[in-house]
Amino acid sequence: AQSVTQPDIHITVSEGASLELRCNYSYGATPYLFWYVQSPGQGLQLLLKYFSGDTLVQGIKGFEAEFKRSQSSFNLRKPSVHWSDAAEYFCAVGVVPGNQFYFGTGTSLTVIP
Amino acid sequence: DAGVTQSPTHLIKTRGQHVTLRCSPISGHKSVSWYQQVLGQGPQFIFQYYEKEERGRGNFPDRFSARQFPNYSSELNVNALLLGDSALYLCASSFGPYQETQYFGPGTRLLVL
């Protein structure tokens, strides 16, 4: 069965420090890959997506993610975190046969001054 | 331009009752997907509709049903409510038949007592 794993439930970083959020997926082929952010009281916002091509994708708010087929991973990175980045981050996988869509359990990011 | 809208924003029901949640997609979008997000977890895919036809279904019981109207708005119906149905119900719209880029609404918070 398809699955999305975000091994870090909670991460705390200092403002200005770099960030990497991990995501691993289990699927037979290369699915569509996404990162979403959810702030308190806000809806889910798409940060970036990967369908094919260049394995390093750029998103909004200075985020980027790298697809590594050999590791079935799609980790999210940001070189310098801002206090406003504190939120819940979800990795997601879209599977075209059957139009299924799977979210990970999320990583909660806290940013300290 | 208006984003995805959902109504109502909050709802309280008792066990055994029925509930209908509504979603209006972004203008021009023909696909609507529904998700259930239990507190502390990632969203779980329930249904996807495109051009009024069901294109995808998650692992939810038959108590959950949905439909899409000619104007592409959608309803999610849940019968015989259980306490475990308490969750945030999210609607997402996208242009094409695949959930390649989804835009999420703010959700309907359902509490079952």
Short mmCIF file of C-alpha atoms in Angstrom, two decimals:
data_model
loop_
_atom_site.label_atom_id
_atom_site.label_comp_id
_atom_site.label_asym_id
_atom_site.label_seq_id
_atom_site.Cartn_x
_atom_site.Cartn_y
_atom_site.Cartn_z
CA ALA A 1 0.00 0.00 0.00
CA GLN A 2 1.10 3.52 -0.68
CA SER A 3 2.29 5.53 2.30
CA VAL A 4 3.96 8.80 3.19
CA THR A 5 6.26 9.01 6.20
CA GLN A 6 7.37 12.15 7.95
CA PRO A 7 9.67 10.84 10.66
CA ASP A 8 9.96 14.10 12.59
CA ILE A 9 6.80 14.94 14.53
CA HIS A 10 8.17 18.19 15.88
CA ILE A 11 11.23 20.29 15.03
CA THR A 12 12.52 23.41 16.76
CA VAL A 13 14.98 25.73 15.01
CA SER A 14 16.39 29.15 15.76
CA GLU A 15 15.43 32.03 13.55
CA GLY A 16 18.00 32.37 10.78
CA ALA A 17 19.08 28.74 10.98
CA SER A 18 18.66 26.30 8.12
CA LEU A 19 15.84 23.80 7.99
CA GLU A 20 15.31 20.36 6.52
CA LEU A 21 12.08 18.43 6.87
CA ARG A 22 12.15 14.79 5.86
CA CYS A 23 9.64 12.89 3.77
CA ASN A 24 9.73 9.32 2.48
CA TYR A 25 7.12 7.66 0.34
CA SER A 26 6.29 4.14 -0.59
CA TYR A 27 5.02 3.62 -4.11
CA GLY A 28 5.98 1.46 -7.06
CA ALA A 29 6.44 4.28 -9.52
CA THR A 30 7.30 7.95 -9.21
CA PRO A 31 4.22 9.71 -7.95
CA TYR A 32 3.43 13.39 -7.93
CA LEU A 33 5.08 14.87 -4.81
CA PHE A 34 3.99 17.91 -2.86
CA TRP A 35 4.73 19.94 0.23
CA TYR A 36 1.95 21.90 1.93
CA VAL A 37 2.01 24.25 4.91
CA GLN A 38 -0.85 24.74 7.35
CA SER A 39 -0.81 27.64 9.79
CA PRO A 40 -3.23 27.88 12.73
CA GLY A 41 -6.62 28.90 11.42
CA GLN A 42 -5.36 28.84 7.85
CA GLY A 43 -6.04 26.46 5.05
CA LEU A 44 -3.45 24.24 3.46
CA GLN A 45 -1.15 26.17 1.16
CA LEU A 46 0.93 24.55 -1.56
CA LEU A 47 4.66 25.27 -1.15
CA LEU A 48 5.98 23.32 -4.10
CA LYS A 49 5.44 20.25 -6.25
CA TYR A 50 7.41 17.73 -8.28
CA PHE A 51 6.06 15.91 -11.29
CA SER A 52 9.11 15.16 -13.40
CA GLY A 53 12.32 16.70 -14.69
CA ASP A 54 14.78 18.59 -12.51
CA THR A 55 14.89 16.88 -9.14
CA LEU A 56 15.48 20.13 -7.27
CA VAL A 57 12.33 22.20 -7.23
CA GLN A 58 11.85 25.72 -5.98
CA GLY A 59 8.75 26.86 -4.20
CA ILE A 60 7.26 29.86 -2.54
CA LYS A 61 8.57 31.59 0.57
CA GLY A 62 12.16 30.54 -0.18
CA PHE A 63 11.55 26.80 0.18
CA GLU A 64 13.04 24.12 -2.04
CA ALA A 65 12.79 20.34 -2.14
CA GLU A 66 14.90 17.61 -3.67
CA PHE A 67 13.53 14.38 -5.07
CA LYS A 68 15.82 11.39 -4.62
CA ARG A 69 14.46 8.35 -6.40
CA SER A 70 17.00 5.95 -4.88
CA GLN A 71 15.91 6.95 -1.38
CA SER A 72 12.21 7.47 -2.16
CA SER A 73 12.57 10.81 -0.47
CA PHE A 74 11.38 14.34 -1.06
CA ASN A 75 12.93 16.50 1.66
CA LEU A 76 12.02 20.14 2.14
CA ARG A 77 14.71 22.72 2.85
CA LYS A 78 15.07 26.40 3.61
CA PRO A 79 18.44 28.10 4.11
CA SER A 80 17.28 30.65 6.67
CA VAL A 81 14.11 30.25 8.70
CA HIS A 82 11.90 33.20 9.65
CA TRP A 83 9.61 33.32 12.68
CA SER A 84 6.63 33.39 10.32
CA ASP A 85 7.58 29.91 9.07
CA ALA A 86 6.29 28.35 12.29
CA ALA A 87 3.49 26.06 11.14
CA GLU A 88 2.58 22.46 10.35
CA TYR A 89 4.18 21.03 7.23
CA PHE A 90 2.74 18.15 5.26
CA CYS A 91 4.32 16.05 2.57
CA ALA A 92 1.85 14.54 0.11
CA VAL A 93 1.81 12.04 -2.71
CA GLY A 94 -0.56 11.95 -5.67
CA VAL A 95 -1.13 8.66 -7.43
CA VAL A 96 -2.72 8.93 -10.86
CA PRO A 97 -4.17 5.44 -11.26
CA GLY A 98 -7.25 5.69 -9.10
CA ASN A 99 -6.67 9.38 -8.39
CA GLN A 100 -5.53 8.72 -4.84
CA PHE A 101 -3.86 11.35 -2.71
CA TYR A 102 -1.95 10.65 0.49
CA PHE A 103 -0.69 13.05 3.16
CA GLY A 104 1.95 12.37 5.74
CA THR A 105 1.22 12.91 9.42
CA GLY A 106 2.92 16.27 9.40
CA THR A 107 5.89 17.97 11.05
CA SER A 108 5.25 20.81 13.45
CA LEU A 109 7.87 23.55 13.18
CA THR A 110 8.64 25.90 16.06
CA VAL A 111 10.94 28.86 15.45
CA ILE A 112 12.69 30.39 18.45
CA PRO A 113 14.25 33.86 18.50
CA ASP B 1 -10.70 36.08 -7.38
CA ALA B 2 -12.50 34.04 -4.75
CA GLY B 3 -10.75 30.97 -3.49
CA VAL B 4 -12.36 27.71 -2.49
CA THR B 5 -15.27 28.34 -0.17
CA GLN B 6 -16.86 25.93 2.27
CA SER B 7 -19.97 26.06 4.38
CA PRO B 8 -20.73 25.94 7.17
CA THR B 9 -17.52 26.87 9.00
CA HIS B 10 -18.52 25.02 12.14
CA LEU B 11 -21.13 22.40 12.90
CA ILE B 12 -22.24 20.45 15.95
CA LYS B 13 -24.21 17.25 15.54
CA THR B 14 -25.14 14.30 17.71
CA ARG B 15 -24.43 10.63 17.07
CA GLY B 16 -26.68 9.03 14.50
CA GLN B 17 -27.52 12.29 12.74
CA HIS B 18 -26.78 13.16 9.15
CA VAL B 19 -24.67 16.07 7.93
CA THR B 20 -24.17 17.83 4.58
CA LEU B 21 -21.09 19.91 3.90
CA ARG B 22 -20.78 22.19 0.90
CA CYS B 23 -17.91 23.36 -1.25
CA SER B 24 -17.58 25.82 -4.10
CA PRO B 25 -14.43 25.49 -6.18
CA ILE B 26 -12.35 28.24 -7.71
CA SER B 27 -13.98 29.60 -10.83
CA GLY B 28 -12.91 27.51 -13.81
CA HIS B 29 -11.90 24.50 -11.74
CA LYS B 30 -13.75 21.32 -12.59
CA SER B 31 -12.39 18.96 -9.95
CA VAL B 32 -13.27 18.84 -6.28
CA SER B 33 -11.70 16.59 -3.67
CA TRP B 34 -12.74 16.01 -0.07
CA TYR B 35 -10.46 15.26 2.88
CA GLN B 36 -10.94 14.49 6.55
CA GLN B 37 -8.36 15.86 8.98
CA VAL B 38 -8.57 14.53 12.50
CA LEU B 39 -6.83 16.66 15.11
CA GLY B 40 -3.11 16.06 15.11
CA GLN B 41 -3.06 14.08 11.87
CA GLY B 42 -2.63 14.72 8.19
CA PRO B 43 -5.65 14.99 5.91
CA GLN B 44 -7.09 11.72 4.63
CA PHE B 45 -8.48 11.53 1.12
CA ILE B 46 -12.20 10.75 0.92
CA PHE B 47 -13.39 11.47 -2.65
CA GLN B 48 -12.45 13.17 -5.86
CA TYR B 49 -15.00 14.32 -8.44
CA TYR B 50 -14.31 15.61 -11.91
CA GLU B 51 -17.00 16.74 -14.33
CA LYS B 52 -19.65 15.37 -11.95
CA GLU B 53 -18.18 11.88 -11.93
CA GLU B 54 -16.40 10.15 -9.09
CA ARG B 55 -12.77 9.69 -10.09
CA GLY B 56 -11.22 8.61 -6.82
CA ARG B 57 -12.29 7.19 -3.50
CA GLY B 58 -10.37 6.75 -0.28
CA ASN B 59 -10.82 4.14 2.40
CA PHE B 60 -13.98 5.43 4.03
CA PRO B 61 -17.23 3.58 4.84
CA ASP B 62 -20.36 3.84 2.74
CA ARG B 63 -21.79 6.29 5.26
CA PHE B 64 -19.74 8.86 3.37
CA SER B 65 -21.03 9.98 -0.01
CA ALA B 66 -20.60 12.97 -2.24
CA ARG B 67 -21.77 14.50 -5.44
CA GLN B 68 -20.81 17.28 -7.79
CA PHE B 69 -23.26 19.62 -9.44
CA PRO B 70 -23.29 21.09 -12.97
CA ASN B 71 -21.73 24.31 -11.62
CA TYR B 72 -18.90 22.13 -10.18
CA SER B 73 -19.81 22.80 -6.57
CA SER B 74 -19.95 19.74 -4.37
CA GLU B 75 -21.61 18.26 -1.31
CA LEU B 76 -20.22 15.74 1.12
CA ASN B 77 -22.80 13.75 3.03
CA VAL B 78 -22.17 11.69 6.11
CA ASN B 79 -24.90 9.46 7.53
CA ALA B 80 -25.24 7.86 10.95
CA LEU B 81 -22.58 10.08 12.49
CA LEU B 82 -20.12 8.59 14.92
CA LEU B 83 -18.01 10.35 17.53
CA GLY B 84 -14.98 9.48 15.41
CA ASP B 85 -16.33 11.56 12.53
CA SER B 86 -15.41 14.69 14.49
CA ALA B 87 -12.81 16.37 12.33
CA LEU B 88 -11.97 19.22 10.00
CA TYR B 89 -13.36 18.48 6.57
CA LEU B 90 -11.37 20.06 3.78
CA CYS B 91 -12.37 20.65 0.21
CA ALA B 92 -9.84 21.22 -2.54
CA SER B 93 -10.32 22.23 -6.14
CA SER B 94 -8.15 21.75 -9.19
CA PHE B 95 -8.54 22.43 -12.87
CA GLY B 96 -8.01 19.03 -14.44
CA PRO B 97 -8.96 15.45 -13.67
CA TYR B 98 -5.84 14.78 -11.67
CA GLN B 99 -5.00 16.36 -8.33
CA GLU B 100 -1.87 17.92 -9.76
CA THR B 101 -2.29 21.31 -8.12
CA GLN B 102 -4.98 21.58 -5.51
CA TYR B 103 -6.20 24.67 -3.74
CA PHE B 104 -7.74 24.08 -0.36
CA GLY B 105 -10.63 25.78 1.34
CA PRO B 106 -10.62 26.76 5.02
CA GLY B 107 -12.57 23.67 6.01
CA THR B 108 -15.67 22.82 8.02
CA ARG B 109 -15.10 21.91 11.64
CA LEU B 110 -17.54 19.12 12.59
CA LEU B 111 -18.07 18.10 16.19
CA VAL B 112 -20.14 15.01 16.92
CA LEU B 113 -21.45 14.68 20.47
#
